[in-house]
XYZ file of C-alpha atoms in Angstrom:
514
model
C 0.166 -0.054 0.046
C 3.126 2.278 0.540
C 5.116 1.943 -2.198
C 1.561 1.803 -4.257
C 1.257 5.105 -2.445
C 4.310 6.086 -3.109
C 3.896 5.674 -6.977
C 1.029 7.644 -7.122
C 3.003 10.387 -5.997
C 5.278 9.857 -7.883
C 3.181 9.863 -11.433
C 1.158 12.925 -9.987
C 3.899 14.720 -9.044
C 5.874 13.983 -12.639
C 2.295 15.340 -14.550
C 2.512 18.365 -12.291
C 5.692 18.912 -12.872
C 5.254 18.642 -16.674
C 1.855 20.839 -16.383
C 4.025 23.654 -14.698
C 6.777 23.501 -17.340
C 3.980 24.301 -19.855
C 2.601 26.801 -18.069
C 5.885 28.651 -17.815
C 7.646 28.137 -21.091
C 4.013 29.361 -22.010
C 4.866 32.584 -19.890
C 8.473 32.511 -21.273
C 7.261 32.380 -24.928
C 4.160 35.267 -23.898
C 6.348 37.706 -22.213
C 9.599 37.397 -24.541
C 7.250 37.924 -27.132
C 5.074 40.678 -25.716
C 8.645 42.553 -24.996
C 10.335 42.327 -27.999
C 6.705 43.659 -30.217
C 6.586 46.734 -27.594
C 10.020 47.713 -28.126
C 9.629 47.066 -32.102
C 6.629 49.392 -31.582
C 7.904 51.776 -29.344
C 11.784 52.337 -32.025
C 9.889 52.178 -34.656
C 7.883 54.787 -33.782
C 10.625 56.454 -32.049
C 12.921 57.098 -35.437
C 10.063 56.993 -37.961
C 8.748 60.320 -35.646
C 12.767 61.353 -35.623
C 13.052 60.791 -39.073
C 9.898 63.257 -39.833
C 11.443 65.808 -37.894
C 15.067 65.832 -39.833
C 15.118 69.008 -42.198
C 15.387 68.483 -45.579
C 18.871 68.886 -45.753
C 19.086 65.675 -44.267
C 16.796 63.937 -47.195
C 18.219 65.383 -49.575
C 21.403 63.499 -49.021
C 19.474 60.120 -47.901
C 18.223 57.035 -49.830
C 14.614 56.674 -49.268
C 15.429 53.266 -49.810
C 17.625 53.265 -46.839
C 16.111 54.163 -44.467
C 12.881 52.324 -45.299
C 15.298 49.991 -44.481
C 16.103 50.884 -40.869
C 12.792 51.729 -40.115
C 11.299 47.740 -41.234
C 14.199 45.091 -41.526
C 17.016 47.035 -38.778
C 13.666 46.737 -36.224
C 12.775 43.176 -37.068
C 16.288 41.705 -36.553
C 16.591 43.200 -32.910
C 12.977 41.787 -32.279
C 14.264 38.781 -33.118
C 16.895 38.584 -30.833
C 15.149 39.936 -28.143
C 12.513 37.150 -28.212
C 15.187 34.161 -28.939
C 18.550 35.836 -26.784
C 17.632 35.813 -23.572
C 20.135 33.088 -21.980
C 22.799 35.972 -22.898
C 23.549 36.292 -19.419
C 23.710 32.438 -18.617
C 26.243 31.895 -21.619
C 28.552 34.585 -20.296
C 28.742 33.458 -17.279
C 29.983 29.788 -19.002
C 31.848 31.746 -21.029
C 33.926 32.975 -17.926
C 35.180 29.411 -16.978
C 35.885 28.600 -20.438
C 38.413 31.110 -22.032
C 39.089 29.254 -25.412
C 35.509 29.407 -25.405
C 35.439 33.097 -25.470
C 38.444 34.081 -27.529
C 36.778 31.828 -30.614
C 33.484 33.426 -30.201
C 34.530 36.859 -29.584
C 37.011 37.002 -32.388
C 34.006 35.307 -34.706
C 31.382 37.966 -33.653
C 33.217 41.011 -34.033
C 33.752 39.862 -37.879
C 30.512 38.347 -37.866
C 28.967 41.507 -36.918
C 31.597 44.033 -39.648
C 29.800 41.845 -42.530
C 26.388 41.714 -41.262
C 26.809 45.601 -41.148
C 28.195 45.114 -45.108
C 24.992 43.152 -45.751
C 22.568 46.037 -44.041
C 24.072 47.833 -46.495
C 23.579 46.378 -50.079
C 19.911 45.347 -48.796
C 19.220 48.967 -48.430
C 20.918 50.198 -51.659
C 18.941 47.213 -53.273
C 15.797 48.686 -51.676
C 16.673 51.771 -53.049
C 17.363 50.395 -56.459
C 13.836 48.685 -56.435
C 11.906 52.207 -55.084
C 13.812 54.268 -57.608
C 12.807 51.668 -60.566
C 9.166 51.247 -59.810
C 8.366 55.062 -59.102
C 10.181 56.083 -62.344
C 8.338 52.840 -64.053
C 7.078 54.986 -66.367
C 10.766 56.448 -67.626
C 11.799 53.869 -67.760
C 9.372 51.928 -70.511
C 9.625 54.981 -72.642
C 13.677 54.730 -72.750
C 13.052 51.264 -73.418
C 15.626 50.515 -69.988
C 13.755 47.279 -69.144
C 17.392 45.305 -69.561
C 19.269 47.634 -68.294
C 17.529 47.878 -64.635
C 17.036 44.278 -65.066
C 21.320 43.963 -65.437
C 21.736 46.552 -62.829
C 19.444 44.485 -59.882
C 22.017 41.435 -61.001
C 24.785 43.218 -60.832
C 23.766 44.576 -57.134
C 22.052 41.286 -56.448
C 24.833 39.432 -57.054
C 26.976 41.514 -55.034
C 24.540 41.247 -52.069
C 25.151 37.743 -52.913
C 28.740 37.865 -52.270
C 28.751 39.909 -49.411
C 26.415 37.116 -47.317
C 27.462 34.323 -48.840
C 31.222 35.710 -46.698
C 28.772 36.505 -43.474
C 27.430 33.126 -43.519
C 31.542 30.758 -44.464
C 32.470 33.160 -40.583
C 29.102 31.451 -39.002
C 29.608 27.935 -40.832
C 33.151 28.195 -39.139
C 31.783 29.716 -35.911
C 29.496 26.801 -34.910
C 31.817 23.691 -36.198
C 34.622 25.073 -33.777
C 32.732 25.527 -30.689
C 31.672 21.843 -31.812
C 34.667 20.850 -31.403
C 36.452 22.171 -28.141
C 33.441 21.355 -26.353
C 34.023 17.904 -27.599
C 36.956 18.252 -26.834
C 35.974 19.179 -23.095
C 33.382 16.405 -22.820
C 36.222 14.053 -24.204
C 39.404 15.193 -21.540
C 36.661 14.669 -18.727
C 35.467 11.181 -19.909
C 38.582 9.888 -20.420
C 39.999 11.224 -16.817
C 36.259 9.822 -15.625
C 36.610 6.787 -16.911
C 40.221 5.512 -15.152
C 38.663 7.015 -12.506
C 36.260 4.765 -12.710
C 38.372 1.692 -13.353
C 40.401 2.734 -10.417
C 37.250 2.454 -7.805
C 37.747 6.443 -7.199
C 34.264 7.437 -9.411
C 31.428 5.434 -10.079
C 30.233 4.863 -13.032
C 26.678 6.623 -12.144
C 28.428 9.982 -10.960
C 30.768 9.520 -13.967
C 27.197 9.496 -16.058
C 25.361 12.758 -14.190
C 28.392 14.257 -14.213
C 28.796 13.865 -17.891
C 25.429 15.502 -18.253
C 25.827 18.351 -16.109
C 28.716 18.918 -18.148
C 26.411 18.661 -21.089
C 23.896 21.648 -19.559
C 26.900 23.689 -18.882
C 28.008 23.687 -22.419
C 24.641 23.694 -23.633
C 24.387 28.195 -23.199
C 27.632 28.135 -24.968
C 26.857 26.278 -27.954
C 23.549 28.045 -28.166
C 25.258 31.782 -28.471
C 27.795 30.508 -31.227
C 24.299 29.735 -32.831
C 23.073 33.506 -32.126
C 26.135 35.335 -32.847
C 24.515 35.522 -36.389
C 21.152 36.771 -34.796
C 22.918 38.987 -32.063
C 25.578 40.473 -35.414
C 21.773 41.499 -37.365
C 20.744 43.124 -34.156
C 23.835 44.857 -33.209
C 23.954 46.190 -36.534
C 20.823 47.359 -37.016
C 21.215 49.278 -33.563
C 24.034 51.019 -35.067
C 22.288 52.122 -38.203
C 19.211 53.232 -36.164
C 21.672 55.020 -33.745
C 22.825 56.942 -36.648
C 19.763 58.101 -37.488
C 18.734 59.330 -33.968
C 21.668 60.606 -32.975
C 21.317 63.142 -36.439
C 20.821 66.543 -35.096
C 17.753 68.575 -36.633
C 19.564 72.042 -38.249
C 15.830 73.641 -38.833
C 14.469 73.256 -35.117
C 11.446 75.511 -33.302
C 13.452 77.944 -31.031
C 13.143 77.226 -27.000
C 10.347 80.846 -26.858
C 8.947 80.204 -30.615
C 5.722 80.766 -30.555
C 2.461 80.441 -32.476
C 2.450 82.717 -35.610
C -0.759 84.631 -35.066
C -3.091 85.353 -38.831
C -0.374 86.461 -41.243
C -1.308 89.232 -43.822
C 1.765 87.855 -46.096
C 4.485 90.841 -45.866
C 7.434 88.749 -47.156
C 10.939 90.553 -46.262
C 14.162 89.437 -46.875
C 17.156 91.031 -45.541
C 20.700 90.356 -46.391
C 20.438 86.799 -46.725
C 22.953 84.234 -47.446
C 22.070 80.982 -47.970
C 24.874 77.474 -49.165
C 23.670 73.981 -48.916
C 27.499 73.337 -49.210
C 29.714 75.636 -47.324
C 32.173 76.102 -51.197
C 29.317 76.373 -52.663
C 27.193 79.635 -52.316
C 23.234 79.573 -53.525
C 22.370 82.637 -52.680
C 24.478 86.077 -51.772
C 23.394 88.631 -49.707
C 20.074 89.145 -50.697
C 17.350 91.859 -50.268
C 13.938 91.922 -51.364
C 10.365 93.287 -49.989
C 6.762 91.832 -51.085
C 3.674 93.621 -50.072
C 0.934 91.341 -48.207
C -1.865 90.557 -50.916
C 0.132 91.404 -54.048
C 1.903 88.865 -56.753
C 5.510 88.879 -56.630
C 7.439 86.420 -58.980
C 10.761 84.422 -59.821
C 12.349 84.251 -62.828
C 16.170 83.627 -63.906
C 18.260 80.770 -65.437
C 17.669 77.186 -63.486
C 19.924 76.878 -61.104
C 20.148 80.935 -60.048
C 18.679 80.236 -56.756
C 14.534 80.737 -56.831
C 13.070 77.331 -55.387
C 16.245 78.193 -52.507
C 13.851 81.642 -51.664
C 10.458 79.638 -51.413
C 12.625 76.985 -49.334
C 13.738 79.219 -46.780
C 10.502 81.352 -46.654
C 9.099 77.665 -45.651
C 11.458 77.448 -42.716
C 12.764 74.211 -44.905
C 16.411 75.442 -44.188
C 17.687 78.133 -41.999
C 19.682 81.043 -44.001
C 23.617 80.654 -42.815
C 22.799 84.264 -42.596
C 20.441 87.774 -42.521
C 16.848 87.618 -41.167
C 13.885 86.494 -42.827
C 10.613 88.386 -41.498
C 6.685 88.360 -42.510
C 5.039 90.905 -41.104
C 7.819 91.997 -39.668
C 8.359 89.524 -37.546
C 12.061 87.013 -37.638
C 10.445 83.481 -39.277
C 12.618 81.621 -36.676
C 9.812 82.918 -33.420
C 7.108 81.095 -34.906
C 6.705 77.326 -34.431
C 7.359 75.906 -37.598
C 4.281 73.944 -37.837
C 2.181 77.092 -37.475
C 3.936 79.050 -40.075
C 3.217 76.377 -42.680
C -0.094 76.335 -41.438
C -0.207 79.940 -43.136
C 0.645 78.590 -46.300
C 0.104 76.310 -49.625
C 2.002 74.974 -52.155
C 2.006 74.233 -55.593
C 4.898 72.287 -56.790
C 6.450 71.430 -60.494
C 5.961 68.107 -59.550
C 2.465 67.586 -57.821
C 2.393 64.524 -55.468
C -0.433 62.776 -54.889
C -1.406 59.431 -52.708
C -2.456 56.368 -53.485
C -5.680 56.912 -51.890
C -8.925 58.898 -52.996
C -9.454 62.178 -54.661
C -11.371 62.732 -51.736
C -8.248 62.223 -49.285
C -5.901 63.948 -51.403
C -8.270 66.835 -51.428
C -8.816 66.814 -48.045
C -4.462 66.711 -47.541
C -5.116 70.182 -47.318
C -7.013 70.442 -44.278
C -7.876 67.568 -42.431
C -11.265 67.937 -41.140
C -12.817 70.017 -43.944
C -16.301 68.868 -44.823
C -17.611 67.608 -48.721
C -19.000 70.459 -49.183
C -15.433 72.442 -49.301
C -14.044 69.819 -51.152
C -16.601 70.494 -53.572
C -16.535 73.539 -53.840
C -12.191 73.569 -53.553
C -12.438 71.619 -56.231
C -14.749 73.562 -58.611
C -12.828 76.705 -57.715
C -9.676 74.657 -59.149
C -11.711 73.382 -62.448
C -11.217 70.083 -61.290
C -15.260 69.147 -60.845
C -15.575 68.000 -64.309
C -12.728 65.371 -65.115
C -13.182 64.122 -61.446
C -17.051 63.003 -62.174
C -16.172 61.456 -65.207
C -13.930 58.916 -63.341
C -15.236 55.626 -62.328
C -15.938 56.218 -58.372
C -16.092 60.146 -59.194
C -14.451 61.486 -55.669
C -14.266 58.132 -54.089
C -11.786 56.927 -57.112
C -8.022 55.657 -56.207
C -6.039 57.789 -57.799
C -3.324 55.396 -57.735
C 0.545 56.020 -56.482
C 2.116 59.149 -56.925
C -1.723 60.059 -58.949
C -0.203 57.860 -62.521
C -3.491 56.653 -63.423
C -4.393 61.088 -63.561
C -2.489 63.113 -66.857
C -0.343 65.830 -65.485
C -3.215 68.831 -65.670
C -5.398 66.524 -63.793
C -3.231 65.983 -61.208
C -2.408 69.808 -61.054
C -6.131 70.842 -60.546
C -5.803 68.925 -57.921
C -2.992 69.639 -56.222
C -4.830 73.459 -56.397
C -7.765 72.323 -55.145
C -5.968 71.357 -52.118
C -4.420 74.740 -52.050
C -7.682 76.364 -51.901
C -8.946 74.032 -49.529
C -6.512 74.957 -46.878
C -7.327 78.583 -47.360
C -4.175 80.113 -46.594
C -2.650 84.017 -46.848
C 0.913 82.871 -48.062
C 0.751 80.715 -51.692
C 3.639 79.447 -52.814
C 4.236 78.621 -56.326
C 7.113 76.753 -57.868
C 6.848 76.175 -61.803
C 3.021 75.055 -61.558
C 2.180 75.116 -65.207
C 5.392 72.997 -66.621
C 4.818 70.116 -68.842
C 1.210 70.800 -69.368
C -0.716 71.014 -72.799
C -1.826 74.586 -73.795
C -6.054 73.074 -72.606
C -4.648 71.995 -69.623
C -2.134 74.998 -69.140
C -5.356 77.594 -69.639
C -7.976 75.740 -67.213
C -4.712 75.988 -64.441
C -4.378 79.495 -64.991
C -8.042 80.223 -64.151
C -7.773 78.201 -61.214
C -4.407 80.035 -60.295
C -5.481 83.513 -60.582
C -8.658 82.616 -58.259
C -6.713 80.939 -55.861
C -3.876 84.116 -55.660
C -6.873 86.753 -55.800
C -6.193 88.426 -52.073
C -3.026 86.424 -51.421
C 0.160 86.869 -51.118
C 1.244 85.205 -53.940
C 5.088 83.851 -54.881
C 5.149 82.234 -58.210
C 8.209 80.660 -59.849
C 8.327 80.475 -62.897
C 10.665 80.107 -66.172
C 7.845 81.267 -68.891
C 7.961 84.764 -68.433
C 4.519 85.271 -70.493
C 2.831 83.534 -67.090
C 3.817 86.138 -64.808
C 3.829 89.505 -67.445
C 0.951 91.115 -64.667
C 3.022 90.595 -61.484
C 2.998 92.877 -58.802
C 6.818 93.048 -58.589
C 8.949 90.893 -60.582
C 12.770 89.997 -58.756
C 14.806 87.910 -61.229
C 17.195 85.941 -59.613
C 21.009 85.410 -61.384
C 24.142 83.609 -59.497
C 22.476 83.572 -56.669
C 21.310 87.354 -56.088
C 18.436 89.861 -57.419
C 19.771 91.392 -60.631
C 16.749 92.754 -61.211
C 13.608 93.947 -59.709
C 10.452 95.776 -60.571
C 7.531 95.325 -62.705
C 7.311 93.955 -66.781
C 7.309 97.173 -67.897
C 9.927 98.839 -65.351
C 12.102 95.567 -66.354
C 11.758 95.880 -70.211
C 12.457 99.357 -70.204
C 16.095 98.089 -68.270
C 16.694 96.407 -71.099
C 18.448 93.546 -69.271
C 18.431 90.263 -68.229
C 14.734 90.028 -68.323
C 14.344 91.841 -71.336
C 17.006 89.249 -72.943
C 15.161 86.732 -72.005
C 11.536 88.128 -73.020
C 13.097 88.024 -76.593
C 13.865 84.609 -76.189
C 10.694 83.181 -74.957
C 8.283 85.658 -76.651
C 5.630 84.115 -78.083
C 1.983 85.158 -79.566
C -1.232 84.670 -77.416
C 0.202 82.917 -74.776
C -1.646 82.590 -71.376
C -0.979 85.037 -68.769
C -1.746 85.219 -64.556
C -4.168 87.849 -64.139
C -2.499 90.595 -61.525
C -4.028 90.162 -58.068
C -6.306 92.571 -56.631
């Protein structure tokens, strides 16, 4: 009876231990997964938010694909390490008594980490190539460059294979080396142990138990050799993320920056100089004043600095010297968000999102009503073509609006600017590349949009700005001439020469803003 009770107790104990082990295993997996997911969530939002806040100077020289890789793949590598690497401390304890193993693992880990860094860099380059080609697929097909792009991807992929194989070869060498050292240690224990058993000093059972414990002691060391690749990827991912997070935000709000009040739009540049690179000045000590509610134009050759003036006005960059004022206040005294909320942009390269027409227009002012969106579309001469789309305003227009013509995309961009209803309007060559019919519709829409607003217009075609209140001729980063059309023609200088070269009969004109 006693033996039966002991047997029952033993069976119950085994079952209880098994159940407890299952519960603990589940708890461990749940907790590690939960920790990994939340760390990943927090880290992804942190780096994404930081990249959003970085100035345009950072984005000017970074490749989009590499940034995408840092936000996605590098985060996943860290997440994987958190989920699978919680035996690290125990491994370090075991390695502390086995210096040979430690030396091997340490040496190979450094080499694998370096190789992993090269792998991640190459993966970022491949992502950039894919993103670049897919976003420019029309150009690729138009120039029949499909074969060239395939060869380019093949070359990038071959380089990636070569780099990845070097990294994998290092990992493949590490695990067997650790296995050999572990086998050597076990063999030595077995050899000495067997001699002790034969001499009667040690029992065979004790030797078996010791070897089992020895296996458990060595197991973490073997696991770390298997995890070296995961650790290296996580370490490289962490370094790449830190490179972004440690990048300073060049254009940021001053500690005492205030929310911009309702602006009238009087613009003043006072001795402003600016350069994208120290050795190459873009703007040189320029000064001018634009009156509120008037149309001012910037003309001049490509690369003269016209777009830089608009970028400085919107505070995408800060000038190297000088002051930019709106309504008499230095723009640096305003919070950036509140400043840009009082500006509308219509750019040469129209950017639309893979969303409905409603959503693209409403992007200018979240929370606007459907009636306001329709009114904005009417002012932008966009209603007619929108209503002919398969689902009208609910039609999803495709990535970058590629399902629409250039004129249609530009009119949606104008509707987006209309709905913002801001006192300042910035137009950067808004009619470039449009056919005559589309250009006429866009001009009519812009006329309505500019009425009563401070409008700054960049244009290569001088016929589009002849009725501007003031025209600034920008050349070599300086204001070479200023005045209205008639005054500049009388000067018989740069503007007059450009006008003669571009003169055409019956071109649409922007009416003078009232």
